[in-house]
PDB file of C-alpha atoms in Angstrom:
ATOM      1  CA  MET A 268      -0.106   0.154  -0.022  1.00  0.00           C
ATOM      2  CA  SER A 269       1.650   3.784  -0.848  1.00  0.00           C
ATOM      3  CA  LEU A 270       0.870   5.396   2.190  1.00  0.00           C
ATOM      4  CA  THR A 271       3.652   8.072   3.770  1.00  0.00           C
ATOM      5  CA  SER A 272       3.891  10.498   6.932  1.00  0.00           C
ATOM      6  CA  ILE A 273       3.146  14.269   5.156  1.00  0.00           C
ATOM      7  CA  ASP A 274       4.211  17.676   6.339  1.00  0.00           C
ATOM      8  CA  LYS A 275       1.872  19.616   7.839  1.00  0.00           C
ATOM      9  CA  GLN A 276       1.990  22.382   4.878  1.00  0.00           C
ATOM     10  CA  ASN A 277      -2.159  21.856   3.452  1.00  0.00           C
ATOM     11  CA  ILE A 278      -2.515  18.736   4.881  1.00  0.00           C
ATOM     12  CA  VAL A 279      -7.011  18.095   3.428  1.00  0.00           C
ATOM     13  CA  ASP A 280      -5.028  17.960  -0.012  1.00  0.00           C
ATOM     14  CA  GLU A 281      -2.265  15.495   0.659  1.00  0.00           C
ATOM     15  CA  VAL A 282      -4.571  13.347   2.348  1.00  0.00           C
ATOM     16  CA  TYR A 283      -6.413  13.739  -0.702  1.00  0.00           C
ATOM     17  CA  ALA A 284      -3.226  13.097  -2.884  1.00  0.00           C
ATOM     18  CA  GLN A 285      -2.104   9.565  -1.437  1.00  0.00           C
ATOM     19  CA  ILE A 286      -6.112   8.019  -1.465  1.00  0.00           C
ATOM     20  CA  LYS A 287      -6.067   9.118  -5.074  1.00  0.00           C
ATOM     21  CA  ASN A 288      -3.181   8.154  -5.736  1.00  0.00           C
ATOM     22  CA  ASN A 289      -4.013   4.531  -3.915  1.00  0.00           C
ATOM     23  CA  ILE A 290      -7.146   4.838  -5.999  1.00  0.00           C
ATOM     24  CA  VAL A 291      -5.293   5.618  -9.457  1.00  0.00           C
ATOM     25  CA  ASN A 292      -2.022   3.068  -9.329  1.00  0.00           C
ATOM     26  CA  GLY A 293      -5.070   0.317  -8.251  1.00  0.00           C
ATOM     27  CA  THR A 294      -4.822  -0.542  -4.655  1.00  0.00           C
ATOM     28  CA  TRP A 295      -7.931  -0.071  -3.794  1.00  0.00           C
ATOM     29  CA  LYS A 296     -10.973  -1.301  -6.262  1.00  0.00           C
ATOM     30  CA  PRO A 297     -13.901  -0.200  -6.714  1.00  0.00           C
ATOM     31  CA  GLY A 298     -16.137  -1.825  -3.887  1.00  0.00           C
ATOM     32  CA  ASP A 299     -13.126  -1.935  -1.434  1.00  0.00           C
ATOM     33  CA  LYS A 300     -12.993  -1.337   1.892  1.00  0.00           C
ATOM     34  CA  ILE A 301     -10.514   1.724   2.817  1.00  0.00           C
ATOM     35  CA  PRO A 302      -8.067   2.216   6.239  1.00  0.00           C
ATOM     36  CA  SER A 303     -10.866   2.921   9.263  1.00  0.00           C
ATOM     37  CA  GLU A 304     -10.432   6.947  10.020  1.00  0.00           C
ATOM     38  CA  HIS A 305      -8.031   5.987  13.387  1.00  0.00           C
ATOM     39  CA  ASP A 306      -5.739   4.015  10.991  1.00  0.00           C
ATOM     40  CA  LEU A 307      -5.421   6.746   8.136  1.00  0.00           C
ATOM     41  CA  CYS A 308      -4.677   9.056  10.995  1.00  0.00           C
ATOM     42  CA  GLN A 309      -2.063   6.268  12.218  1.00  0.00           C
ATOM     43  CA  LEU A 310      -0.528   5.882   8.804  1.00  0.00           C
ATOM     44  CA  PHE A 311      -0.571   9.177   7.784  1.00  0.00           C
ATOM     45  CA  LYS A 312       0.093  11.149  11.520  1.00  0.00           C
ATOM     46  CA  VAL A 313      -2.457  13.849  11.455  1.00  0.00           C
ATOM     47  CA  SER A 314      -5.210  14.417  13.381  1.00  0.00           C
ATOM     48  CA  ARG A 315      -8.953  13.224  12.578  1.00  0.00           C
ATOM     49  CA  VAL A 316     -10.464  15.655  11.349  1.00  0.00           C
ATOM     50  CA  SER A 317      -7.943  16.050   7.665  1.00  0.00           C
ATOM     51  CA  VAL A 318      -8.554  12.903   7.108  1.00  0.00           C
ATOM     52  CA  ARG A 319     -11.989  12.849   7.472  1.00  0.00           C
ATOM     53  CA  SER A 320     -12.271  16.759   4.931  1.00  0.00           C
ATOM     54  CA  ALA A 321     -10.314  13.830   2.761  1.00  0.00           C
ATOM     55  CA  ILE A 322     -12.906  11.747   2.125  1.00  0.00           C
ATOM     56  CA  GLN A 323     -15.795  14.248   2.681  1.00  0.00           C
ATOM     57  CA  LYS A 324     -14.386  15.777  -0.432  1.00  0.00           C
ATOM     58  CA  MET A 325     -13.584  12.371  -2.227  1.00  0.00           C
ATOM     59  CA  ARG A 326     -17.405  11.643  -1.437  1.00  0.00           C
ATOM     60  CA  ALA A 327     -18.887  14.596  -2.717  1.00  0.00           C
ATOM     61  CA  ILE A 328     -17.938  13.626  -6.186  1.00  0.00           C
ATOM     62  CA  GLY A 329     -18.802  10.291  -5.919  1.00  0.00           C
ATOM     63  CA  ILE A 330     -15.380   8.331  -4.981  1.00  0.00           C
ATOM     64  CA  ILE A 331     -16.533   7.141  -1.646  1.00  0.00           C
ATOM     65  CA  THR A 332     -19.538   5.892  -0.816  1.00  0.00           C
ATOM     66  CA  THR A 333     -20.045   5.869   3.360  1.00  0.00           C
ATOM     67  CA  ARG A 334     -21.987   3.306   4.503  1.00  0.00           C
ATOM     68  CA  HIS A 335     -23.789   3.763   8.441  1.00  0.00           C
ATOM     69  CA  GLY A 336     -21.442   1.369  10.575  1.00  0.00           C
ATOM     70  CA  GLN A 337     -19.370  -0.121   8.345  1.00  0.00           C
ATOM     71  CA  GLY A 338     -16.836   2.137   7.172  1.00  0.00           C
ATOM     72  CA  SER A 339     -16.242   3.630   3.795  1.00  0.00           C
ATOM     73  CA  PHE A 340     -15.272   2.377   0.309  1.00  0.00           C
ATOM     74  CA  ILE A 341     -14.371   2.500  -2.748  1.00  0.00           C
ATOM     75  CA  SER A 342     -17.837   3.580  -5.080  1.00  0.00           C
ATOM     76  CA  GLN A 343     -18.058   0.558  -6.902  1.00  0.00           C
ATOM     77  CA  SER A 344     -20.491   3.161  -9.653  1.00  0.00           C
ATOM     78  CA  ILE A 345     -17.260   4.852  -9.604  1.00  0.00           C
ATOM     79  CA  GLN A 346     -16.413   6.257 -14.311  1.00  0.00           C
ATOM     80  CA  ASP A 347     -14.429   6.294 -16.160  1.00  0.00           C
ATOM     81  CA  ARG A 348     -13.848   9.006 -17.117  1.00  0.00           C
ATOM     82  CA  ILE A 349     -13.773  10.040 -13.254  1.00  0.00           C
ATOM     83  CA  LEU A 350     -10.203   7.698 -12.661  1.00  0.00           C
ATOM     84  CA  ASN A 351      -9.287   9.606 -15.908  1.00  0.00           C
ATOM     85  CA  ASP A 352      -9.533  13.081 -13.848  1.00  0.00           C
ATOM     86  CA  LEU A 353      -7.741  11.793 -11.219  1.00  0.00           C
ATOM     87  CA  THR A 354      -4.507  10.462 -13.303  1.00  0.00           C
ATOM     88  CA  PRO A 355      -1.214  12.737 -12.948  1.00  0.00           C
ATOM     89  CA  ILE A 356      -0.766  15.062 -15.514  1.00  0.00           C
ATOM     90  CA  MET A 357       2.623  13.825 -17.690  1.00  0.00           C
ATOM     91  CA  ASN A 358       5.015  16.495 -17.448  1.00  0.00           C
ATOM     92  CA  ILE A 359       7.017  15.163 -19.906  1.00  0.00           C
ATOM     93  CA  THR A 360       5.760  15.116 -23.542  1.00  0.00           C
ATOM     94  CA  GLU A 361       6.560  12.300 -26.125  1.00  0.00           C
ATOM     95  CA  ARG A 362       9.852  13.687 -28.140  1.00  0.00           C
ATOM     96  CA  GLU A 363      11.223  14.152 -24.661  1.00  0.00           C
ATOM     97  CA  PHE A 364      11.021  10.865 -23.832  1.00  0.00           C
ATOM     98  CA  MET A 365      13.278   9.818 -27.005  1.00  0.00           C
ATOM     99  CA  ASP A 366      15.318  12.605 -26.493  1.00  0.00           C
ATOM    100  CA  MET A 367      16.121  11.453 -22.517  1.00  0.00           C
ATOM    101  CA  MET A 368      16.497   7.419 -24.648  1.00  0.00           C
ATOM    102  CA  GLU A 369      19.371   9.377 -26.892  1.00  0.00           C
ATOM    103  CA  PHE A 370      20.879  10.639 -23.575  1.00  0.00           C
ATOM    104  CA  ARG A 371      20.885   7.792 -21.916  1.00  0.00           C
ATOM    105  CA  GLU A 372      21.471   5.120 -25.543  1.00  0.00           C
ATOM    106  CA  THR A 373      24.902   7.644 -25.885  1.00  0.00           C
ATOM    107  CA  ILE A 374      25.881   8.059 -22.117  1.00  0.00           C
ATOM    108  CA  GLU A 375      24.547   6.034 -19.454  1.00  0.00           C
ATOM    109  CA  PHE A 376      25.288   2.526 -21.709  1.00  0.00           C
ATOM    110  CA  LYS A 377      28.906   4.222 -22.312  1.00  0.00           C
ATOM    111  CA  CYS A 378      29.410   4.230 -18.540  1.00  0.00           C
ATOM    112  CA  ILE A 379      28.387   0.995 -18.536  1.00  0.00           C
ATOM    113  CA  ASP A 380      30.305  -0.821 -21.120  1.00  0.00           C
ATOM    114  CA  LEU A 381      32.941   0.331 -18.912  1.00  0.00           C
ATOM    115  CA  ALA A 382      31.432  -0.055 -15.426  1.00  0.00           C
ATOM    116  CA  VAL A 383      32.024  -4.332 -16.507  1.00  0.00           C
ATOM    117  CA  GLN A 384      35.916  -3.623 -17.327  1.00  0.00           C
ATOM    118  CA  ARG A 385      36.586  -1.692 -14.927  1.00  0.00           C
ATOM    119  CA  ALA A 386      34.350  -1.620 -11.507  1.00  0.00           C
ATOM    120  CA  ASP A 387      35.286  -3.246  -7.767  1.00  0.00           C
ATOM    121  CA  GLU A 388      34.384  -4.666  -5.157  1.00  0.00           C
ATOM    122  CA  GLU A 389      33.821  -0.350  -3.709  1.00  0.00           C
ATOM    123  CA  ASP A 390      31.335   0.069  -6.181  1.00  0.00           C
ATOM    124  CA  ILE A 391      29.085  -2.730  -6.421  1.00  0.00           C
ATOM    125  CA  ARG A 392      28.599  -2.174  -2.650  1.00  0.00           C
ATOM    126  CA  ARG A 393      27.867   0.924  -4.035  1.00  0.00           C
ATOM    127  CA  ILE A 394      24.969   0.032  -6.478  1.00  0.00           C
ATOM    128  CA  GLU A 395      23.844  -3.160  -3.475  1.00  0.00           C
ATOM    129  CA  GLN A 396      23.423  -0.337  -1.524  1.00  0.00           C
ATOM    130  CA  ALA A 397      22.263   1.371  -3.557  1.00  0.00           C
ATOM    131  CA  LEU A 398      19.184  -1.099  -4.547  1.00  0.00           C
ATOM    132  CA  GLU A 399      18.236  -1.711  -1.002  1.00  0.00           C
ATOM    133  CA  LYS A 400      17.135   1.630  -0.409  1.00  0.00           C
ATOM    134  CA  MET A 401      14.610   1.323  -2.931  1.00  0.00           C
ATOM    135  CA  ILE A 402      13.355  -1.537  -2.295  1.00  0.00           C
ATOM    136  CA  ALA A 403      13.357  -0.149   0.990  1.00  0.00           C
ATOM    137  CA  GLY A 404      11.442   2.510  -0.306  1.00  0.00           C
ATOM    138  CA  GLN A 405       8.714   1.080  -2.640  1.00  0.00           C
ATOM    139  CA  SER A 406       5.537   2.712  -1.573  1.00  0.00           C
ATOM    140  CA  ASP A 407       7.515   6.321  -1.280  1.00  0.00           C
ATOM    141  CA  TYR A 408       8.492   7.295  -5.202  1.00  0.00           C
ATOM    142  CA  LYS A 409      10.211   9.996  -3.972  1.00  0.00           C
ATOM    143  CA  LYS A 410      12.865   7.492  -2.011  1.00  0.00           C
ATOM    144  CA  TYR A 411      12.662   5.399  -4.247  1.00  0.00           C
ATOM    145  CA  THR A 412      13.471   8.052  -7.229  1.00  0.00           C
ATOM    146  CA  ALA A 413      16.726   8.838  -4.973  1.00  0.00           C
ATOM    147  CA  ALA A 414      17.902   5.594  -4.662  1.00  0.00           C
ATOM    148  CA  ASP A 415      16.774   5.649  -8.691  1.00  0.00           C
ATOM    149  CA  ILE A 416      19.404   8.181  -8.978  1.00  0.00           C
ATOM    150  CA  GLU A 417      21.355   7.378  -6.631  1.00  0.00           C
ATOM    151  CA  PHE A 418      21.286   3.648  -8.532  1.00  0.00           C
ATOM    152  CA  HIS A 419      22.371   4.966 -12.001  1.00  0.00           C
ATOM    153  CA  VAL A 420      25.141   7.564 -11.001  1.00  0.00           C
ATOM    154  CA  ALA A 421      26.739   4.577  -8.755  1.00  0.00           C
ATOM    155  CA  ILE A 422      27.476   2.650 -12.228  1.00  0.00           C
ATOM    156  CA  ALA A 423      28.145   5.938 -14.084  1.00  0.00           C
ATOM    157  CA  LYS A 424      30.495   6.488 -10.291  1.00  0.00           C
ATOM    158  CA  ALA A 425      32.123   2.426 -11.496  1.00  0.00           C
ATOM    159  CA  SER A 426      32.967   3.770 -14.749  1.00  0.00           C
ATOM    160  CA  LYS A 427      36.151   4.900 -13.523  1.00  0.00           C
ATOM    161  CA  ASN A 428      35.702   8.420 -16.057  1.00  0.00           C
ATOM    162  CA  GLU A 429      34.909  11.790 -14.400  1.00  0.00           C
ATOM    163  CA  ILE A 430      33.756  13.184 -16.957  1.00  0.00           C
ATOM    164  CA  LEU A 431      30.633  10.741 -17.096  1.00  0.00           C
ATOM    165  CA  TYR A 432      30.316   9.833 -13.383  1.00  0.00           C
ATOM    166  CA  GLN A 433      29.875  14.239 -13.319  1.00  0.00           C
ATOM    167  CA  VAL A 434      27.448  14.689 -16.553  1.00  0.00           C
ATOM    168  CA  VAL A 435      25.082  11.831 -15.093  1.00  0.00           C
ATOM    169  CA  LYS A 436      25.161  12.209 -11.403  1.00  0.00           C
ATOM    170  CA  ASN A 437      25.370  16.196 -12.258  1.00  0.00           C
ATOM    171  CA  THR A 438      22.113  16.658 -15.260  1.00  0.00           C
ATOM    172  CA  HIS A 439      18.440  17.809 -13.962  1.00  0.00           C
ATOM    173  CA  ALA A 440      16.733  16.282 -16.875  1.00  0.00           C
ATOM    174  CA  TYR A 441      18.205  13.543 -15.996  1.00  0.00           C
ATOM    175  CA  SER A 442      16.635  13.135 -12.117  1.00  0.00           C
ATOM    176  CA  GLU A 443      13.541  15.325 -13.245  1.00  0.00           C
ATOM    177  CA  PHE A 444      12.496  12.506 -16.201  1.00  0.00           C
ATOM    178  CA  LEU A 445      12.937   9.399 -13.392  1.00  0.00           C
ATOM    179  CA  GLU A 446      11.621  10.976 -10.992  1.00  0.00           C
ATOM    180  CA  GLU A 447       8.312  12.359 -13.509  1.00  0.00           C
ATOM    181  CA  MET A 448       8.547   7.925 -14.032  1.00  0.00           C
ATOM    182  CA  ASN A 449       7.960   7.017 -10.426  1.00  0.00           C
ATOM    183  CA  ARG A 450       5.588  10.071  -9.904  1.00  0.00           C
ATOM    184  CA  VAL A 451       2.691   9.025 -13.301  1.00  0.00           C
ATOM    185  CA  PHE A 452       3.768   5.458 -14.008  1.00  0.00           C
ATOM    186  CA  GLY A 453       4.244   3.769  -9.761  1.00  0.00           C
ATOM    187  CA  VAL A 454       6.279   2.264  -8.391  1.00  0.00           C
ATOM    188  CA  SER A 455       5.586  -1.384  -9.524  1.00  0.00           C
ATOM    189  CA  GLU A 456       7.661  -5.085  -8.734  1.00  0.00           C
ATOM    190  CA  GLU A 457       8.859  -5.147 -12.923  1.00  0.00           C
ATOM    191  CA  SER A 458      10.638  -2.002 -12.471  1.00  0.00           C
ATOM    192  CA  VAL A 459      12.592  -3.201  -8.819  1.00  0.00           C
ATOM    193  CA  GLU A 460      13.534  -7.258 -10.399  1.00  0.00           C
ATOM    194  CA  GLY A 461      14.492  -4.906 -13.248  1.00  0.00           C
ATOM    195  CA  HIS A 462      17.093  -2.987 -11.064  1.00  0.00           C
ATOM    196  CA  THR A 463      18.142  -6.683  -9.263  1.00  0.00           C
ATOM    197  CA  GLN A 464      18.656  -7.996 -12.447  1.00  0.00           C
ATOM    198  CA  GLN A 465      20.105  -4.985 -13.713  1.00  0.00           C
ATOM    199  CA  LEU A 466      23.279  -5.287 -11.049  1.00  0.00           C
ATOM    200  CA  GLU A 467      22.981  -8.847 -11.160  1.00  0.00           C
ATOM    201  CA  ALA A 468      24.492  -9.377 -14.678  1.00  0.00           C
ATOM    202  CA  LEU A 469      27.451  -6.029 -13.880  1.00  0.00           C
ATOM    203  CA  LYS A 470      27.839  -8.756 -11.506  1.00  0.00           C
ATOM    204  CA  ARG A 471      28.526 -11.024 -14.565  1.00  0.00           C
ATOM    205  CA  ARG A 472      29.665  -8.294 -16.483  1.00  0.00           C
ATOM    206  CA  ASP A 473      28.085  -9.076 -18.824  1.00  0.00           C
ATOM    207  CA  GLY A 474      27.695  -5.476 -20.045  1.00  0.00           C
ATOM    208  CA  GLU A 475      25.065  -6.034 -23.361  1.00  0.00           C
ATOM    209  CA  ALA A 476      22.111  -7.682 -20.841  1.00  0.00           C
ATOM    210  CA  VAL A 477      22.137  -4.513 -18.436  1.00  0.00           C
ATOM    211  CA  LYS A 478      21.598  -2.247 -21.381  1.00  0.00           C
ATOM    212  CA  ALA A 479      18.372  -4.120 -22.414  1.00  0.00           C
ATOM    213  CA  LEU A 480      17.019  -5.139 -19.572  1.00  0.00           C
ATOM    214  CA  ILE A 481      17.578  -0.536 -19.597  1.00  0.00           C
ATOM    215  CA  LYS A 482      15.917  -0.242 -23.101  1.00  0.00           C
ATOM    216  CA  ILE A 483      13.147  -3.196 -21.857  1.00  0.00           C
ATOM    217  CA  GLY A 484      12.286  -0.251 -18.861  1.00  0.00           C
ATOM    218  CA  MET A 485      12.183   2.563 -21.311  1.00  0.00           C
ATOM    219  CA  ASN A 486      10.346   0.181 -24.370  1.00  0.00           C
ATOM    220  CA  GLY A 487       7.675  -0.207 -21.362  1.00  0.00           C
ATOM    221  CA  ASN A 488       7.698   3.503 -20.276  1.00  0.00           C
ATOM    222  CA  ILE A 489       6.871   4.798 -23.962  1.00  0.00           C
ATOM    223  CA  GLU A 490       4.144   1.842 -24.842  1.00  0.00           C
ATOM    224  CA  LYS A 491       2.263   3.293 -21.946  1.00  0.00           C
ATOM    225  CA  LEU A 492       2.660   7.368 -22.416  1.00  0.00           C
ATOM    226  CA  ARG A 493       1.383   6.777 -25.820  1.00  0.00           C
ATOM    227  CA  GLU A 494      -0.461   5.503 -24.039  1.00  0.00           C
ATOM    228  CA  ARG A 495      -2.373   7.825 -22.616  1.00  0.00           C
ATOM    229  CA  ASN A 496      -1.754  10.003 -25.188  1.00  0.00           C
ATOM    230  CA  GLN A 497      -4.298   7.709 -26.628  1.00  0.00           C
ATOM    231  CA  HIS A 498      -7.061   8.915 -24.092  1.00  0.00           C
TER     232      HIS A 498
END
């Protein structure tokens, strides 16, 4: 379940957004009962008033129904239009996505080629630590993204080419791209497994396998992006 504690600023909107995200990504489906107000207060570390206000906002537009003595449920009759309205807006165009694919295939793939030749035990451990953080942060896309960036920067560092390392580390558009993918499409088991396989391939010194796994992930995201653009 993708739920995290939140800051006190704009508390109701933040609670609303987190509940919404769990509906959009399919964690809570039509007919499902959501956690009680008390449980949501504990999960979000906010007051019952804030949780209740967020639920009332959802009830007002027909997303949630409340049954006396039973709790709150995702509406069985929730409309596709409402779900589409809830879907996060993608802030990356297809052209920008293709530009990033070219960047990754030019810069990041060269780092991988060099890393399989030059990575030492410290480099491998650094990549492993980033993966461990990704696994631990799956329920929070921001934490997951920070570790995701750390994972790929660690591979660049393992190339032992300082210029390539600095390019990957300091290219803001690259970090923004990864965060946007995780924000909009969510953190999936496929993403975690893909990164795990990348690490194993790197340990085997199989650069082509690492690059093939990254391509699989990128191609999957471009398909999702095109599907969104068709709606």
